Coordinates of C-alpha atoms and ligand atoms in Angstrom, one line a residue:
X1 CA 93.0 83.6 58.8
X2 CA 94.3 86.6 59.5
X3 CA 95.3 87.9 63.2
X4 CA 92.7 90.1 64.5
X5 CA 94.9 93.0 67.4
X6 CA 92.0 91.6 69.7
X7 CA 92.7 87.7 69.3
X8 CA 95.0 85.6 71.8
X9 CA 98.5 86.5 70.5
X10 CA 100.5 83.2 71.9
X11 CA 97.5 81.3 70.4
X12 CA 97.5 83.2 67.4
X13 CA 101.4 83.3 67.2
X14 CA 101.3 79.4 67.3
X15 CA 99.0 79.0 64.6
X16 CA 100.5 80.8 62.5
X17 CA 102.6 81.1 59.5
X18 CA 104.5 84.0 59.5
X19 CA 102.7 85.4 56.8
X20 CA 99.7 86.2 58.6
X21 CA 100.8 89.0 60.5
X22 CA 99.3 92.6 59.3
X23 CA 102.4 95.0 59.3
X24 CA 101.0 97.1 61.8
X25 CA 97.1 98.6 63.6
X26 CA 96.1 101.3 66.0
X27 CA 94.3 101.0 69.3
X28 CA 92.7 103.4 70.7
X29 CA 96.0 103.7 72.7
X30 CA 98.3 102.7 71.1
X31 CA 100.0 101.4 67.8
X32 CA 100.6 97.5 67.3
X33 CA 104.0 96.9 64.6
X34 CA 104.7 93.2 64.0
X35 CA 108.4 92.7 62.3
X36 CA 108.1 89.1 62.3
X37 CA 106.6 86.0 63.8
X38 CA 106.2 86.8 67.2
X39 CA 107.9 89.7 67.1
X40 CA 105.6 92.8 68.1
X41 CA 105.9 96.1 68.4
X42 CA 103.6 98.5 70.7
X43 CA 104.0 101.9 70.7
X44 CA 101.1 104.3 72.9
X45 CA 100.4 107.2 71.0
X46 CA 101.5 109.8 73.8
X47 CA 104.5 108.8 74.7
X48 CA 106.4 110.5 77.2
X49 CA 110.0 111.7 76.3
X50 CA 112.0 109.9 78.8
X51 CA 109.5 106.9 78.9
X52 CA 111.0 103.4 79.2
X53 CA 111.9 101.3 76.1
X54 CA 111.7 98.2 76.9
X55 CA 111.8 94.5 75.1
X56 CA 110.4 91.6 77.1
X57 CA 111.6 88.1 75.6
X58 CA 110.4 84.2 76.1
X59 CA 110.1 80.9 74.8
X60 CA 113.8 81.4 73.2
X61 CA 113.5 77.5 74.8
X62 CA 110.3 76.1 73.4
X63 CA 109.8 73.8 76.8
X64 CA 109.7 77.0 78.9
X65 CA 106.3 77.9 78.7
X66 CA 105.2 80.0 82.2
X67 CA 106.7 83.0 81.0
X68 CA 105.6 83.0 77.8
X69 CA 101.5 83.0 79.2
X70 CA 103.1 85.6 81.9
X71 CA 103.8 87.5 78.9
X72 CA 100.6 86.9 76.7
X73 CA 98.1 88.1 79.7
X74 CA 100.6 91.2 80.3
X75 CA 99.5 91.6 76.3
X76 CA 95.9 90.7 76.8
X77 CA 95.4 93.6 79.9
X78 CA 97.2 95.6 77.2
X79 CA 95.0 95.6 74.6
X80 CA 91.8 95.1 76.7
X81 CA 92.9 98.4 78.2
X82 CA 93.4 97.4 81.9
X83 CA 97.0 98.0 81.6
X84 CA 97.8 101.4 80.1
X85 CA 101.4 100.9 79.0
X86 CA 103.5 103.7 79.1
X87 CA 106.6 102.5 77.5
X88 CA 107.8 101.7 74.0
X89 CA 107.5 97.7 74.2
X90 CA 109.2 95.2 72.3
X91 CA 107.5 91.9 72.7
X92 CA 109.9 88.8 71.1
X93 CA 108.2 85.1 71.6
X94 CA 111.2 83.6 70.5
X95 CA 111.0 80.3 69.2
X96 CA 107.2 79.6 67.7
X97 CA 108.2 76.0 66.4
X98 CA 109.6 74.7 69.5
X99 CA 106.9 76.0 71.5
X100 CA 104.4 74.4 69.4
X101 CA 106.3 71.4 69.9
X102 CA 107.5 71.8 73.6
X103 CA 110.7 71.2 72.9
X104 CA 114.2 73.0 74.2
X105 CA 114.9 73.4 70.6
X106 CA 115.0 71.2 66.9
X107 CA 118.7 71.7 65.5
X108 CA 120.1 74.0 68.2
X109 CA 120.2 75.6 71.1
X110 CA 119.1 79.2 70.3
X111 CA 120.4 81.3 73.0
X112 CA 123.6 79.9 71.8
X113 CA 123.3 81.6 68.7
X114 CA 123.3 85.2 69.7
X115 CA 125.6 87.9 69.3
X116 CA 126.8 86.4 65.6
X117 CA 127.4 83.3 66.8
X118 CA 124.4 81.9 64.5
X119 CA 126.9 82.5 61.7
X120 CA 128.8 79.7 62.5
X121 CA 125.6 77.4 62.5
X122 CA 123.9 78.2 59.1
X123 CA 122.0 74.7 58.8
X124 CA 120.2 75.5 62.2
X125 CA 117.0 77.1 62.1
X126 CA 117.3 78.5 64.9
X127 CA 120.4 80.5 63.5
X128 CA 118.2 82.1 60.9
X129 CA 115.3 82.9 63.9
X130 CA 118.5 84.3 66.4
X131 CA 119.3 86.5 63.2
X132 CA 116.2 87.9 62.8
X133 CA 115.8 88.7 66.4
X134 CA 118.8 90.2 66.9
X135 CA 117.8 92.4 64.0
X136 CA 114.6 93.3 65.6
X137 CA 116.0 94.1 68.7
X138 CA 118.8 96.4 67.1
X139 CA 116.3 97.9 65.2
X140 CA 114.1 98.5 68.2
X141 CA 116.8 100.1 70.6
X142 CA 118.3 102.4 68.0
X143 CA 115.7 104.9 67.7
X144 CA 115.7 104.8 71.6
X145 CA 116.1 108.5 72.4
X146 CA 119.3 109.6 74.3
X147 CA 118.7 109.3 78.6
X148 CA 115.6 107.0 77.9
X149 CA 116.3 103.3 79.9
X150 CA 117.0 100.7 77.6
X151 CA 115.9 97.4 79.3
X152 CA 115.7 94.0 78.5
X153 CA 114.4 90.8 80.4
X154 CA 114.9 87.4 78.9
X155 CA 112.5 85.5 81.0
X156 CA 113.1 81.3 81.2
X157 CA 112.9 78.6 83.6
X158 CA 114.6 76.0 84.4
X159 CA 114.5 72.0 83.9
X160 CA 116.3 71.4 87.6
X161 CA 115.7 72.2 90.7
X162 CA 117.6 75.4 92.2
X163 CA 118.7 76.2 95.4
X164 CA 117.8 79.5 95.3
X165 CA 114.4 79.3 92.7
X166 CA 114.5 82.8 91.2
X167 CA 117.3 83.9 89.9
X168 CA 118.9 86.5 87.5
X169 CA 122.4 86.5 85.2
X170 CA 124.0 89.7 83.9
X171 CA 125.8 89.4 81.1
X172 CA 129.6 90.4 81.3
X173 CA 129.6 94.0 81.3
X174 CA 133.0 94.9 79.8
X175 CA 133.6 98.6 80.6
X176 CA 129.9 99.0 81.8
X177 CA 129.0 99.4 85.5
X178 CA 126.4 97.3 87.3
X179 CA 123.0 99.3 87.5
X180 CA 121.9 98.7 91.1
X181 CA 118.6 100.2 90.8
X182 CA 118.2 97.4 88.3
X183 CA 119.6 94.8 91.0
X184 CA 116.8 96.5 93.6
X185 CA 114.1 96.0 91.3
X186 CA 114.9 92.5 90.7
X187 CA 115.1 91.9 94.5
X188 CA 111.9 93.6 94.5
X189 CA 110.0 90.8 91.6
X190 CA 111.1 88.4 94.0
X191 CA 115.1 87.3 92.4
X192 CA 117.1 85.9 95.1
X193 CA 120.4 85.7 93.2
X194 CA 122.4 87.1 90.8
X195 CA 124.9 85.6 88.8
X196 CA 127.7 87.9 87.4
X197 CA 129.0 86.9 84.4
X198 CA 132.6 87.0 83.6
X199 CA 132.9 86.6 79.8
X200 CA 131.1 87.5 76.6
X201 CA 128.2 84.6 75.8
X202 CA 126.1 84.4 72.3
X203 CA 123.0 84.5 74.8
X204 CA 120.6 87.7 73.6
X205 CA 120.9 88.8 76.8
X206 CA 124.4 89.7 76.6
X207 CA 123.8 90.6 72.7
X208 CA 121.4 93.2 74.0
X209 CA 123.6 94.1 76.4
X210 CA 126.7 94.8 74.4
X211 CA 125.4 95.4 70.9
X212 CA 121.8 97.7 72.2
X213 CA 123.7 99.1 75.3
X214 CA 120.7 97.7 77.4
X215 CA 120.5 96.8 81.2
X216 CA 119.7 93.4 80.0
X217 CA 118.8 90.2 82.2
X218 CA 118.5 86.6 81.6
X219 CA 116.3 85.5 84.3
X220 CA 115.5 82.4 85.3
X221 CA 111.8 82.2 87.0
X222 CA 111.1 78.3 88.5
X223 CA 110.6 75.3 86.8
X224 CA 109.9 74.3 83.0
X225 CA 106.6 72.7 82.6
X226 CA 104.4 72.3 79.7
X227 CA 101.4 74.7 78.8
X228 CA 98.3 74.0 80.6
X229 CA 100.7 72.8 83.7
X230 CA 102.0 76.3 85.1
X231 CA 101.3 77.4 88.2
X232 CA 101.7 80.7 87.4
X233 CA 100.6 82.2 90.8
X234 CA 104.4 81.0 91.3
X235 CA 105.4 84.0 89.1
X236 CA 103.2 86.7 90.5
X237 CA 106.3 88.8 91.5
X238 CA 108.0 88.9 88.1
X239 CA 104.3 89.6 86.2
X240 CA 103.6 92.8 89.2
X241 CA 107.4 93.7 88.6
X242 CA 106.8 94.4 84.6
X243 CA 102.9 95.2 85.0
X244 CA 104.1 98.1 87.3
X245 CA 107.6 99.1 85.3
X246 CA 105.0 98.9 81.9
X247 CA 102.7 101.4 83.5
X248 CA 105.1 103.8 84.7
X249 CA 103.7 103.2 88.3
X250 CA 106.2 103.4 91.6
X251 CA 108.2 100.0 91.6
X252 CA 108.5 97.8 94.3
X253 CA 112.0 97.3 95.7
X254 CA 114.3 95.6 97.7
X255 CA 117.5 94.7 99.0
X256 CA 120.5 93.7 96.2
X257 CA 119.9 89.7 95.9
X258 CA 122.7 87.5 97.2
X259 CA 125.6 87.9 94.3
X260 CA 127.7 85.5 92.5
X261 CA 130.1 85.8 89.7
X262 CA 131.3 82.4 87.0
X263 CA 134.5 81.7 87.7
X264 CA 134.7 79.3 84.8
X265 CA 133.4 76.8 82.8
X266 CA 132.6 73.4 82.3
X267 CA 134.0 72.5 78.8
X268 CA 133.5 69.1 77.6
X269 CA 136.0 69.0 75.0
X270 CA 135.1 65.3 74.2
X271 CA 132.6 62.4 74.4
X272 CA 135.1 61.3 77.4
X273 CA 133.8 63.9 79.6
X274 CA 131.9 62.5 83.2
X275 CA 130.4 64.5 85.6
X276 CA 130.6 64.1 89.1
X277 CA 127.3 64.6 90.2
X278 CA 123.9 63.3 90.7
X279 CA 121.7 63.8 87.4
X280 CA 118.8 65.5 89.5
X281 CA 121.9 67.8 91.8
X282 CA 120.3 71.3 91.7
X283 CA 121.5 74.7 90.8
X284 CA 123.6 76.4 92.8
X285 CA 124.7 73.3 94.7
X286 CA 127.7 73.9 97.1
X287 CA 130.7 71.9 95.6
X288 CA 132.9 70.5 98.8
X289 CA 136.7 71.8 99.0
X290 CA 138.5 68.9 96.4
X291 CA 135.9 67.5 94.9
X292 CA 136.6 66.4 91.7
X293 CA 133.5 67.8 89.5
X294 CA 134.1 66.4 86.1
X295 CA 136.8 65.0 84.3
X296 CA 137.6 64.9 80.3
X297 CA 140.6 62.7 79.2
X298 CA 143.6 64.6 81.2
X299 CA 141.6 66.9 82.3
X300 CA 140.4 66.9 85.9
X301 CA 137.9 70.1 87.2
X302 CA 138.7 70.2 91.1
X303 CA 136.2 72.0 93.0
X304 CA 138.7 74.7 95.8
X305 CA 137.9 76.8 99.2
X306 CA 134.1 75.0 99.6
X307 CA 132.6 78.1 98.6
X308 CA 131.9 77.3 95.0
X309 CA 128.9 76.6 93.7
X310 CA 127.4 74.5 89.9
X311 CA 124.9 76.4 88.4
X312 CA 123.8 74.9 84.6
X313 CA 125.2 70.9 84.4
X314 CA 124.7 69.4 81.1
X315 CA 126.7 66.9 80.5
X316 CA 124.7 65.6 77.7
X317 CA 125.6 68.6 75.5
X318 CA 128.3 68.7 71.9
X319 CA 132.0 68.8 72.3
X320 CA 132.8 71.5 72.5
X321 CA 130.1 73.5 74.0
X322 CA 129.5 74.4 77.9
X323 CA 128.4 71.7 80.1
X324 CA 128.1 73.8 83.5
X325 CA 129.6 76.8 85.1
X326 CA 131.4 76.9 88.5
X327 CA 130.4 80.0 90.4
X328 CA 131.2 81.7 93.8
X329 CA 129.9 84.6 96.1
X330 CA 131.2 87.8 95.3
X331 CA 132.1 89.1 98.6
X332 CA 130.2 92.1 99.8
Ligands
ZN1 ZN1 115.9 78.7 78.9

């Protein structure tokens, strides 16, 4: 059948196949572009000169679901006209399949296929979908007109619990300062923490980041339920955040969230690897002065000063792949 502008677009987007999608239709308002499954364009017809461009991204993991119906009302109030957007929006509901599934992911995990990592995973299909996004979102930011903010927020949750529920990660900057009326405006939707991050990552948010030049954000919202189970009054401050940035209206802010940077990672280089903690320890745990946190063959992680903190253990993932950062406060 094919997608009317008015229709549920997460419902519609699941049902799909990606042939489906009308290439683009006007609104009253605005103009709708789809460049793929899930992938849609809005553009209002008057659109101010410095006006925001701005891609909003979820369900990269298919078991995160809150932010994608976040995400589908923002759309809904859209269309319906209760939300008059004011920006150039790039919506991206990442990974259809998995969502329809509610799973992380089938072959791999997608946001570690970003920034031409997918490449080196052809078989995946999420390397083919990370292509295509990363193509979309390229597209999208390059007719982005010089002074206009580029911004991106990759919105997940989480399957742990965190000490600190709401938080944000900034992709390693390189050469690129931090944008602290970013970091305000975070603090304002409610983010307690923010993670610096010390190296390049194939996530899209640093892809974004690097490749788009965007103030980009992975953030991380609560915890990952299936659809029908959100509680989604628990992400009321991220939805007002983007309602208000969307309409151009005065943001709410507040003070910089706590900060962090990785200090390094968890690699397990082999099926030898143990972790030393409890499978249900939560992010941002404090890791005690000594502690051994993992060990892999002849290689022992030792935690030092009592100040550092885990944030992401896996130790169920590949060789060769991350399983957990050590992080500590950057001191203010
Ligand atoms: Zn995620």
């Amino acid at each position: 059948m094919p997608f009317s502008p008015h229709a549920d677009f997460l419902a519609a987007t699941l049902a799909a196949a990606k042939t489906d999608f009308p290439a683009s239709c006007t609104l009253t308002q605005l103009r709708m572009v789809w460049h793929g499954h899930g992938l849609l364009e809005l553009v209002p017809h008057k659109l101010a000169a410095h006006a925001d461009h701005i891609l909003i991204s979820a369900g990269i993991h298919g078991n995160e679901t809150a932010p994608v119906e976040v995400l589908n009302t923002l759309l809904g109030d859209i269309i319906a006209g209760r939300l008059l957007l004011q920006a150039r929006l790039l919506l991206v509901l990442g990974h259809p399949i998995a969502l329809k599934s509610g799973e992380r992911y089938i072959d791999f995990d997608m946001n570690r296929l970003f920034a031409g990592a997918h490449r080196q995973h052809p078989d995946a299909q999420e390397a083919l979908r990370a292509a295509e996004i990363e193509r979309t979102a390229a597209l999208f930011f390059s007719t982005t007109p010089e002074g206009a903010r580029r911004l991106h927020y990759d919105l997940h949750t989480a399957i742990r619990g965190s000490v600190f529920e709401k938080f944000a990660i900034v992709p390693f900057l390189h050469d690129k300062k931090q944008n602290d009326e970013q970091q305000a405006w975070l603090g304002g939707c409610g983010i307690e923490a923010l993670l610096l991050h010390s190296a390049p990552a194939a996530t899209f948010s640093y892809y974004t980041s690097h490749h788009c030049q965007a103030d980009a954000f992975t953030l991380e919202l609560g915890k990952a339920r299936p659809f029908g189970e959100n509680d989604l009054s628990r992400f009321a401050g991220i939805e007002e955040g983007l309602r208000r940035l969307l309409a151009a209206a005065k943001p709410r802010l507040a003070p910089c969230p706590l900060l962090f940077r990785a200090k390094y990672n968890l690699i397990k280089h082999s099926d030898a690897f143990r972790l030393n903690l409890d499978d249900k320890v939560e992010n941002f745990t404090l890791l005690p002065d000594g502690m051994v946190i993992a060990e892999d063959g002849d290689t022992r992680y030792i935690a030092q000063g009592g100040h550092e903190r885990i944030l992401f253990p896996n130790p169920g993932v590949k060789p060769g792949l991350r399983a957990g950062i050590v992080i500590e406060p950057v001191a203010a």
